């Protein structure tokens, strides 16, 4: 199914769609208020963008520097070319410990690699400890947002889920009581966890440390209680120096949720005595994206989700309609790089309004890259034949003034003469279900302009030097 078909399912529940739209716009408004409170915010964006550009231009060198610094700290560093290697490495570490219970904080990389089902298939219990992630894990769903994974659910949905899995009272929908039930449930899981897995928000090449940002403190609790910490890290997470980190922490939370800073910003540099720390550095298509000049900047993404909160298409279609780990505008750029055929519809799931680019904290030209992906997909014949030929037809029509004029005359007459049921909402015109065309004008602007008195051209006066 393409994006439009999956979005239709989400749109069947009009109340939920409207609520989803309004909730995400509320988060976008919080972002704006937080941004306006920082006079130098645009300078921070520019600086962050330049730091990321510099890092990507010398990524191989910084990766080597990071590995050397991490190993000097007593950390085990592993390299994974793809999702399969990433999963196999983590399973091997877990088995070496003789562990069967894993607690995991939020990690979009492990979602991308489908780590949870892989470990479960091999007899490992995996518990997501982020509240939103635990909710959707109970429901056997994928996250619909990279920061707010259960944003597509209402409190009544959560109440039903907790009643089924945690035994809460049927019909319970009070957020405070539901959160307390989750806290009691997860505390036991934390205490029983033998291995803790976390994501990585930033990795500092200079120090070999990884930085994890959370609002719930679940990453810290899991890592400090378990004997082994495994950090899953995409190669794009690097920044050169510790002094660069402050730029990104000032941008991340403000862009994501409108907070000045995340509640917990934790640095993991070396294992505690008697414990182990492993970092799994993953490519999984990132070097391929790095080698595409038009799309390289997408690797600057710090996973704040701001582009999703502002996107009119994402807000009205839901994250699951993208069928990719990272939904929304940035996901529509990253996904064709992974599987061009499967995700060919996503770059077209955009109005190209540019709002995503405006709010991106690292100044990724998102809407421009979406437009470029459309061209790449067209040249690769990875778009439906109907779309391909209709776009070619429209391209030729719009390039010919004569054909454009004749088609305009025909359309105006057809809209006046044909029955309303044929020209507006019907089975062949889904666009018109929620829209009404205006009354067609009797003439085009070009025809009107030609009827107007034309200004007399005055002869140019020559300048005479004195």
mmCIF file of C-alpha atoms in Angstrom, residues 137-466:
data_model
loop_
_atom_site.group_PDB
_atom_site.id
_atom_site.type_symbol
_atom_site.label_atom_id
_atom_site.label_comp_id
_atom_site.label_asym_id
_atom_site.label_seq_id
_atom_site.Cartn_x
_atom_site.Cartn_y
_atom_site.Cartn_z
ATOM 1 C CA UNK A 137 4.855 -2.372 22.675
ATOM 2 C CA UNK A 138 1.826 -3.675 24.573
ATOM 3 C CA UNK A 139 -0.303 -2.943 21.497
ATOM 4 C CA UNK A 140 2.231 -4.491 19.102
ATOM 5 C CA UNK A 141 2.416 -1.268 17.105
ATOM 6 C CA UNK A 142 5.260 0.774 15.647
ATOM 7 C CA UNK A 143 5.904 4.300 16.952
ATOM 8 C CA UNK A 144 4.021 6.932 14.997
ATOM 9 C CA UNK A 145 6.364 9.796 15.948
ATOM 10 C CA UNK A 146 10.064 9.823 16.825
ATOM 11 C CA UNK A 147 9.614 11.887 20.005
ATOM 12 C CA UNK A 148 5.977 11.141 20.868
ATOM 13 C CA UNK A 149 5.659 7.483 19.857
ATOM 14 C CA UNK A 150 2.056 7.074 21.090
ATOM 15 C CA UNK A 151 0.747 10.459 19.938
ATOM 16 C CA UNK A 152 -1.864 8.713 17.789
ATOM 17 C CA UNK A 153 -3.538 7.290 20.915
ATOM 18 C CA UNK A 154 -5.965 8.931 23.333
ATOM 19 C CA UNK A 155 -5.977 8.388 27.082
ATOM 20 C CA UNK A 156 -8.988 6.082 26.694
ATOM 21 C CA UNK A 157 -6.923 3.890 24.337
ATOM 22 C CA UNK A 158 -4.143 3.752 26.918
ATOM 23 C CA UNK A 159 -6.684 2.853 29.631
ATOM 24 C CA UNK A 160 -7.975 -0.071 27.580
ATOM 25 C CA UNK A 161 -4.410 -1.236 26.879
ATOM 26 C CA UNK A 162 -3.378 -1.077 30.536
ATOM 27 C CA UNK A 163 -6.559 -2.868 31.597
ATOM 28 C CA UNK A 164 -5.606 -5.739 29.283
ATOM 29 C CA UNK A 165 -1.898 -5.919 30.119
ATOM 30 C CA UNK A 166 -1.535 -4.430 33.620
ATOM 31 C CA UNK A 167 -4.912 -5.224 35.137
ATOM 32 C CA UNK A 168 -5.949 -1.627 35.796
ATOM 33 C CA UNK A 169 -9.603 -0.878 36.383
ATOM 34 C CA UNK A 170 -11.713 -1.107 33.242
ATOM 35 C CA UNK A 171 -12.532 2.332 31.867
ATOM 36 C CA UNK A 172 -9.700 4.036 33.766
ATOM 37 C CA UNK A 173 -8.532 7.075 31.792
ATOM 38 C CA UNK A 174 -6.967 9.357 34.403
ATOM 39 C CA UNK A 175 -3.417 10.087 33.143
ATOM 40 C CA UNK A 176 -1.950 10.288 36.649
ATOM 41 C CA UNK A 177 -3.297 6.892 37.731
ATOM 42 C CA UNK A 178 -2.319 5.283 34.415
ATOM 43 C CA UNK A 179 1.197 6.683 34.735
ATOM 44 C CA UNK A 180 1.470 5.365 38.286
ATOM 45 C CA UNK A 181 0.423 1.901 37.099
ATOM 46 C CA UNK A 182 3.129 2.035 34.422
ATOM 47 C CA UNK A 183 5.696 3.221 36.960
ATOM 48 C CA UNK A 184 5.018 0.320 39.319
ATOM 49 C CA UNK A 185 5.118 -2.149 36.432
ATOM 50 C CA UNK A 186 8.368 -0.803 35.005
ATOM 51 C CA UNK A 187 10.173 -0.518 38.343
ATOM 52 C CA UNK A 188 10.115 -4.298 38.679
ATOM 53 C CA UNK A 189 11.398 -4.661 35.122
ATOM 54 C CA UNK A 190 14.273 -2.257 35.816
ATOM 55 C CA UNK A 191 15.320 -4.227 38.893
ATOM 56 C CA UNK A 192 15.251 -7.501 36.954
ATOM 57 C CA UNK A 193 17.062 -6.169 33.866
ATOM 58 C CA UNK A 194 20.400 -7.844 33.139
ATOM 59 C CA UNK A 195 21.367 -5.809 30.058
ATOM 60 C CA UNK A 196 20.372 -2.207 29.268
ATOM 61 C CA UNK A 197 20.142 -0.967 25.694
ATOM 62 C CA UNK A 198 19.980 2.731 24.873
ATOM 63 C CA UNK A 199 20.066 4.897 21.825
ATOM 64 C CA UNK A 200 22.512 7.753 21.274
ATOM 65 C CA UNK A 201 21.499 11.361 20.731
ATOM 66 C CA UNK A 202 25.050 12.643 20.312
ATOM 67 C CA UNK A 203 28.496 11.025 20.256
ATOM 68 C CA UNK A 204 31.544 13.174 21.012
ATOM 69 C CA UNK A 205 34.601 12.231 18.943
ATOM 70 C CA UNK A 206 36.965 14.123 21.243
ATOM 71 C CA UNK A 207 36.020 12.207 24.403
ATOM 72 C CA UNK A 208 34.564 8.927 23.107
ATOM 73 C CA UNK A 209 31.404 9.580 25.163
ATOM 74 C CA UNK A 210 27.797 9.104 24.132
ATOM 75 C CA UNK A 211 25.038 11.457 25.239
ATOM 76 C CA UNK A 212 21.463 10.314 25.847
ATOM 77 C CA UNK A 213 18.631 12.812 26.329
ATOM 78 C CA UNK A 214 15.381 11.748 28.044
ATOM 79 C CA UNK A 215 12.552 13.322 30.001
ATOM 80 C CA UNK A 216 11.704 10.233 32.057
ATOM 81 C CA UNK A 217 15.140 9.199 33.314
ATOM 82 C CA UNK A 218 14.497 5.656 32.141
ATOM 83 C CA UNK A 219 17.807 5.390 30.276
ATOM 84 C CA UNK A 220 19.751 6.344 33.423
ATOM 85 C CA UNK A 221 17.827 3.930 35.623
ATOM 86 C CA UNK A 222 18.254 1.044 33.199
ATOM 87 C CA UNK A 223 21.966 1.641 32.620
ATOM 88 C CA UNK A 224 22.821 2.099 36.290
ATOM 89 C CA UNK A 225 20.960 -0.997 37.463
ATOM 90 C CA UNK A 226 22.071 -3.410 34.731
ATOM 91 C CA UNK A 227 25.524 -4.943 34.585
ATOM 92 C CA UNK A 228 25.959 -4.291 30.848
ATOM 93 C CA UNK A 229 25.129 -1.183 28.800
ATOM 94 C CA UNK A 230 24.805 -1.417 25.010
ATOM 95 C CA UNK A 231 24.487 1.876 23.121
ATOM 96 C CA UNK A 232 23.193 1.657 19.538
ATOM 97 C CA UNK A 233 24.570 4.534 17.468
ATOM 98 C CA UNK A 234 24.137 5.628 13.872
ATOM 99 C CA UNK A 235 27.308 6.975 12.285
ATOM 100 C CA UNK A 236 25.669 10.383 11.774
ATOM 101 C CA UNK A 237 25.368 11.028 15.539
ATOM 102 C CA UNK A 238 28.948 12.323 15.823
ATOM 103 C CA UNK A 239 29.969 15.829 16.781
ATOM 104 C CA UNK A 240 33.664 16.759 16.964
ATOM 105 C CA UNK A 241 34.151 18.320 20.414
ATOM 106 C CA UNK A 242 32.500 18.413 23.811
ATOM 107 C CA UNK A 243 32.269 22.194 23.466
ATOM 108 C CA UNK A 244 29.961 21.688 20.445
ATOM 109 C CA UNK A 245 27.386 19.817 22.520
ATOM 110 C CA UNK A 246 25.876 22.906 24.130
ATOM 111 C CA UNK A 247 24.806 24.197 20.724
ATOM 112 C CA UNK A 248 22.722 21.089 20.059
ATOM 113 C CA UNK A 249 21.233 20.664 23.530
ATOM 114 C CA UNK A 250 19.903 24.227 23.321
ATOM 115 C CA UNK A 251 18.278 23.389 19.994
ATOM 116 C CA UNK A 252 17.008 19.850 20.560
ATOM 117 C CA UNK A 253 14.426 20.175 23.327
ATOM 118 C CA UNK A 254 13.156 23.565 22.177
ATOM 119 C CA UNK A 255 12.551 22.198 18.698
ATOM 120 C CA UNK A 256 11.056 18.910 19.898
ATOM 121 C CA UNK A 257 8.694 19.809 22.746
ATOM 122 C CA UNK A 258 9.207 23.501 23.494
ATOM 123 C CA UNK A 259 11.310 22.810 26.612
ATOM 124 C CA UNK A 260 14.481 24.769 27.413
ATOM 125 C CA UNK A 261 16.331 21.455 27.849
ATOM 126 C CA UNK A 262 15.515 17.788 28.317
ATOM 127 C CA UNK A 263 15.034 16.746 31.943
ATOM 128 C CA UNK A 264 17.993 14.348 31.768
ATOM 129 C CA UNK A 265 21.053 14.852 29.564
ATOM 130 C CA UNK A 266 23.334 11.969 30.481
ATOM 131 C CA UNK A 267 26.947 11.412 29.440
ATOM 132 C CA UNK A 268 28.144 7.805 29.305
ATOM 133 C CA UNK A 269 31.912 7.758 28.943
ATOM 134 C CA UNK A 270 33.196 4.590 30.598
ATOM 135 C CA UNK A 271 31.777 1.579 32.409
ATOM 136 C CA UNK A 272 31.603 1.531 36.190
ATOM 137 C CA UNK A 273 33.974 -0.902 37.929
ATOM 138 C CA UNK A 274 32.886 -4.490 37.397
ATOM 139 C CA UNK A 275 30.549 -3.561 34.547
ATOM 140 C CA UNK A 276 30.706 -3.445 30.746
ATOM 141 C CA UNK A 277 29.837 -0.838 28.153
ATOM 142 C CA UNK A 278 29.460 -1.577 24.442
ATOM 143 C CA UNK A 279 28.846 0.827 21.563
ATOM 144 C CA UNK A 280 27.505 -0.561 18.290
ATOM 145 C CA UNK A 281 28.209 1.877 15.434
ATOM 146 C CA UNK A 282 25.806 1.296 12.543
ATOM 147 C CA UNK A 283 25.801 2.276 8.877
ATOM 148 C CA UNK A 284 22.637 0.671 7.437
ATOM 149 C CA UNK A 285 22.513 2.828 4.299
ATOM 150 C CA UNK A 286 23.900 6.020 5.787
ATOM 151 C CA UNK A 287 27.099 6.049 3.719
ATOM 152 C CA UNK A 288 24.952 5.597 0.625
ATOM 153 C CA UNK A 289 22.997 8.711 1.603
ATOM 154 C CA UNK A 290 26.288 10.465 2.358
ATOM 155 C CA UNK A 291 27.346 9.726 -1.216
ATOM 156 C CA UNK A 292 24.257 11.442 -2.663
ATOM 157 C CA UNK A 293 25.167 15.165 -2.837
ATOM 158 C CA UNK A 294 21.531 16.252 -3.106
ATOM 159 C CA UNK A 295 20.510 14.319 0.015
ATOM 160 C CA UNK A 296 23.653 14.355 2.168
ATOM 161 C CA UNK A 297 22.299 17.106 4.398
ATOM 162 C CA UNK A 298 19.521 14.806 5.628
ATOM 163 C CA UNK A 299 22.176 13.095 7.781
ATOM 164 C CA UNK A 300 22.403 16.293 9.853
ATOM 165 C CA UNK A 301 19.030 15.403 11.429
ATOM 166 C CA UNK A 302 19.057 15.350 15.263
ATOM 167 C CA UNK A 303 15.650 13.583 15.471
ATOM 168 C CA UNK A 304 13.722 16.401 17.138
ATOM 169 C CA UNK A 305 10.489 15.790 15.221
ATOM 170 C CA UNK A 306 9.838 19.486 14.594
ATOM 171 C CA UNK A 307 9.237 18.889 10.890
ATOM 172 C CA UNK A 308 6.487 16.384 11.764
ATOM 173 C CA UNK A 309 4.756 18.720 14.210
ATOM 174 C CA UNK A 310 4.463 21.430 11.582
ATOM 175 C CA UNK A 311 3.747 19.313 8.482
ATOM 176 C CA UNK A 312 0.083 19.597 7.384
ATOM 177 C CA UNK A 313 0.275 16.211 5.643
ATOM 178 C CA UNK A 314 1.770 14.329 8.598
ATOM 179 C CA UNK A 315 -0.620 15.923 11.080
ATOM 180 C CA UNK A 316 -3.639 14.823 9.046
ATOM 181 C CA UNK A 317 -2.422 11.414 7.881
ATOM 182 C CA UNK A 318 -0.697 9.990 10.988
ATOM 183 C CA UNK A 319 2.745 8.485 11.360
ATOM 184 C CA UNK A 320 1.765 4.913 10.524
ATOM 185 C CA UNK A 321 0.730 5.964 7.026
ATOM 186 C CA UNK A 322 4.443 6.375 6.178
ATOM 187 C CA UNK A 323 5.278 2.714 6.960
ATOM 188 C CA UNK A 324 8.823 3.705 7.927
ATOM 189 C CA UNK A 325 10.627 4.042 11.253
ATOM 190 C CA UNK A 326 11.070 7.791 10.805
ATOM 191 C CA UNK A 327 7.818 9.247 9.441
ATOM 192 C CA UNK A 328 6.997 12.762 8.299
ATOM 193 C CA UNK A 329 9.036 15.004 6.002
ATOM 194 C CA UNK A 330 12.491 13.853 7.117
ATOM 195 C CA UNK A 331 11.404 10.231 6.868
ATOM 196 C CA UNK A 332 10.178 10.844 3.330
ATOM 197 C CA UNK A 333 13.771 11.807 2.452
ATOM 198 C CA UNK A 334 15.491 8.966 4.314
ATOM 199 C CA UNK A 335 13.161 6.121 3.329
ATOM 200 C CA UNK A 336 13.728 6.045 -0.476
ATOM 201 C CA UNK A 337 17.435 5.720 0.238
ATOM 202 C CA UNK A 338 16.685 2.440 2.062
ATOM 203 C CA UNK A 339 14.125 1.063 -0.414
ATOM 204 C CA UNK A 340 13.297 3.264 -3.388
ATOM 205 C CA UNK A 341 10.519 1.056 -4.716
ATOM 206 C CA UNK A 342 8.714 0.446 -1.426
ATOM 207 C CA UNK A 343 8.773 4.093 -0.340
ATOM 208 C CA UNK A 344 8.327 5.765 -3.719
ATOM 209 C CA UNK A 345 5.084 7.458 -2.660
ATOM 210 C CA UNK A 346 6.500 9.246 0.395
ATOM 211 C CA UNK A 347 8.280 12.189 -1.307
ATOM 212 C CA UNK A 348 4.904 12.996 -2.878
ATOM 213 C CA UNK A 349 3.217 13.117 0.543
ATOM 214 C CA UNK A 350 4.060 16.796 0.873
ATOM 215 C CA UNK A 351 2.703 20.170 -0.171
ATOM 216 C CA UNK A 352 6.284 21.493 -0.489
ATOM 217 C CA UNK A 353 5.162 24.439 1.657
ATOM 218 C CA UNK A 354 8.634 24.671 3.232
ATOM 219 C CA UNK A 355 7.436 24.832 6.845
ATOM 220 C CA UNK A 356 9.570 21.768 7.668
ATOM 221 C CA UNK A 357 12.682 23.557 6.448
ATOM 222 C CA UNK A 358 11.769 26.684 8.413
ATOM 223 C CA UNK A 359 11.618 24.847 11.747
ATOM 224 C CA UNK A 360 14.534 22.429 11.270
ATOM 225 C CA UNK A 361 17.100 23.241 13.986
ATOM 226 C CA UNK A 362 20.037 22.238 11.766
ATOM 227 C CA UNK A 363 18.680 23.930 8.623
ATOM 228 C CA UNK A 364 18.136 20.858 6.435
ATOM 229 C CA UNK A 365 16.547 21.918 3.136
ATOM 230 C CA UNK A 366 13.815 19.317 3.572
ATOM 231 C CA UNK A 367 11.253 20.519 1.031
ATOM 232 C CA UNK A 368 13.960 20.966 -1.610
ATOM 233 C CA UNK A 369 15.154 17.395 -1.064
ATOM 234 C CA UNK A 370 11.581 16.104 -1.307
ATOM 235 C CA UNK A 371 11.269 17.797 -4.688
ATOM 236 C CA UNK A 372 14.603 16.319 -5.816
ATOM 237 C CA UNK A 373 13.536 12.827 -4.729
ATOM 238 C CA UNK A 374 10.495 13.160 -6.967
ATOM 239 C CA UNK A 375 12.787 13.770 -9.910
ATOM 240 C CA UNK A 376 15.046 10.837 -8.982
ATOM 241 C CA UNK A 377 12.070 8.500 -8.604
ATOM 242 C CA UNK A 378 10.657 9.609 -11.937
ATOM 243 C CA UNK A 379 13.941 8.998 -13.740
ATOM 244 C CA UNK A 380 14.209 5.564 -12.079
ATOM 245 C CA UNK A 381 10.648 4.643 -13.148
ATOM 246 C CA UNK A 382 9.712 4.039 -9.523
ATOM 247 C CA UNK A 383 6.407 5.922 -9.579
ATOM 248 C CA UNK A 384 3.030 4.550 -10.759
ATOM 249 C CA UNK A 385 2.523 4.660 -14.516
ATOM 250 C CA UNK A 386 -0.638 6.747 -14.170
ATOM 251 C CA UNK A 387 1.209 9.400 -12.151
ATOM 252 C CA UNK A 388 4.215 9.316 -14.472
ATOM 253 C CA UNK A 389 2.253 9.814 -17.688
ATOM 254 C CA UNK A 390 -0.177 12.315 -16.209
ATOM 255 C CA UNK A 391 2.750 14.431 -14.990
ATOM 256 C CA UNK A 392 4.403 14.228 -18.406
ATOM 257 C CA UNK A 393 1.141 15.281 -20.025
ATOM 258 C CA UNK A 394 0.738 18.203 -17.627
ATOM 259 C CA UNK A 395 4.348 19.225 -18.174
ATOM 260 C CA UNK A 396 3.820 19.498 -21.915
ATOM 261 C CA UNK A 397 0.453 21.196 -21.484
ATOM 262 C CA UNK A 398 1.822 23.855 -19.145
ATOM 263 C CA UNK A 399 4.842 24.415 -21.422
ATOM 264 C CA UNK A 400 2.611 25.299 -24.390
ATOM 265 C CA UNK A 401 0.788 28.673 -24.156
ATOM 266 C CA UNK A 402 -1.595 27.679 -26.950
ATOM 267 C CA UNK A 403 -2.497 24.307 -25.422
ATOM 268 C CA UNK A 404 -2.860 25.896 -21.983
ATOM 269 C CA UNK A 405 -5.220 28.560 -23.346
ATOM 270 C CA UNK A 406 -7.389 26.006 -25.186
ATOM 271 C CA UNK A 407 -7.568 23.709 -22.145
ATOM 272 C CA UNK A 408 -8.615 26.648 -19.958
ATOM 273 C CA UNK A 409 -11.415 27.561 -22.374
ATOM 274 C CA UNK A 410 -12.604 23.948 -22.464
ATOM 275 C CA UNK A 411 -12.515 23.584 -18.659
ATOM 276 C CA UNK A 412 -14.488 26.778 -18.055
ATOM 277 C CA UNK A 413 -17.215 25.693 -20.467
ATOM 278 C CA UNK A 414 -17.311 22.144 -19.058
ATOM 279 C CA UNK A 415 -17.683 23.359 -15.481
ATOM 280 C CA UNK A 416 -20.625 25.570 -16.506
ATOM 281 C CA UNK A 417 -22.441 22.958 -18.625
ATOM 282 C CA UNK A 418 -21.833 19.592 -16.953
ATOM 283 C CA UNK A 419 -23.912 18.448 -13.936
ATOM 284 C CA UNK A 420 -22.483 19.218 -10.501
ATOM 285 C CA UNK A 421 -22.189 15.499 -9.676
ATOM 286 C CA UNK A 422 -19.730 14.986 -12.526
ATOM 287 C CA UNK A 423 -17.478 17.957 -11.915
ATOM 288 C CA UNK A 424 -17.305 17.931 -8.123
ATOM 289 C CA UNK A 425 -17.232 15.193 -5.450
ATOM 290 C CA UNK A 426 -17.606 11.709 -6.912
ATOM 291 C CA UNK A 427 -15.865 8.346 -6.934
ATOM 292 C CA UNK A 428 -13.309 9.591 -9.474
ATOM 293 C CA UNK A 429 -12.565 12.899 -7.767
ATOM 294 C CA UNK A 430 -11.577 12.303 -4.147
ATOM 295 C CA UNK A 431 -9.978 15.765 -4.000
ATOM 296 C CA UNK A 432 -13.431 17.373 -4.083
ATOM 297 C CA UNK A 433 -14.879 15.431 -1.153
ATOM 298 C CA UNK A 434 -14.047 18.284 1.229
ATOM 299 C CA UNK A 435 -13.709 21.112 -1.332
ATOM 300 C CA UNK A 436 -15.908 23.134 -3.639
ATOM 301 C CA UNK A 437 -14.632 24.680 -6.848
ATOM 302 C CA UNK A 438 -15.454 28.363 -7.320
ATOM 303 C CA UNK A 439 -17.836 29.513 -10.028
ATOM 304 C CA UNK A 440 -15.833 29.393 -13.287
ATOM 305 C CA UNK A 441 -15.080 32.847 -14.789
ATOM 306 C CA UNK A 442 -16.339 33.676 -18.253
ATOM 307 C CA UNK A 443 -12.845 34.506 -19.472
ATOM 308 C CA UNK A 444 -9.261 33.987 -18.414
ATOM 309 C CA UNK A 445 -6.953 36.711 -17.154
ATOM 310 C CA UNK A 446 -5.050 36.552 -20.457
ATOM 311 C CA UNK A 447 -8.248 37.147 -22.442
ATOM 312 C CA UNK A 448 -9.272 40.010 -20.148
ATOM 313 C CA UNK A 449 -5.831 41.595 -20.367
ATOM 314 C CA UNK A 450 -5.845 41.506 -24.166
ATOM 315 C CA UNK A 451 -9.117 43.469 -24.180
ATOM 316 C CA UNK A 452 -7.681 46.275 -22.084
ATOM 317 C CA UNK A 453 -6.230 49.437 -23.678
ATOM 318 C CA UNK A 454 -2.520 48.904 -23.991
ATOM 319 C CA UNK A 455 -0.199 51.677 -22.753
ATOM 320 C CA UNK A 456 1.503 53.691 -25.459
ATOM 321 C CA UNK A 457 5.219 52.995 -25.615
ATOM 322 C CA UNK A 458 7.226 56.222 -25.301
ATOM 323 C CA UNK A 459 10.375 56.423 -27.435
ATOM 324 C CA UNK A 460 13.528 56.262 -25.379
ATOM 325 C CA UNK A 461 15.230 59.631 -25.003
ATOM 326 C CA UNK A 462 18.926 59.741 -25.734
ATOM 327 C CA UNK A 463 21.147 61.295 -23.135
ATOM 328 C CA UNK A 464 23.251 64.188 -24.422
ATOM 329 C CA UNK A 465 26.418 64.931 -22.580
ATOM 330 C CA UNK A 466 26.925 68.573 -21.755
#
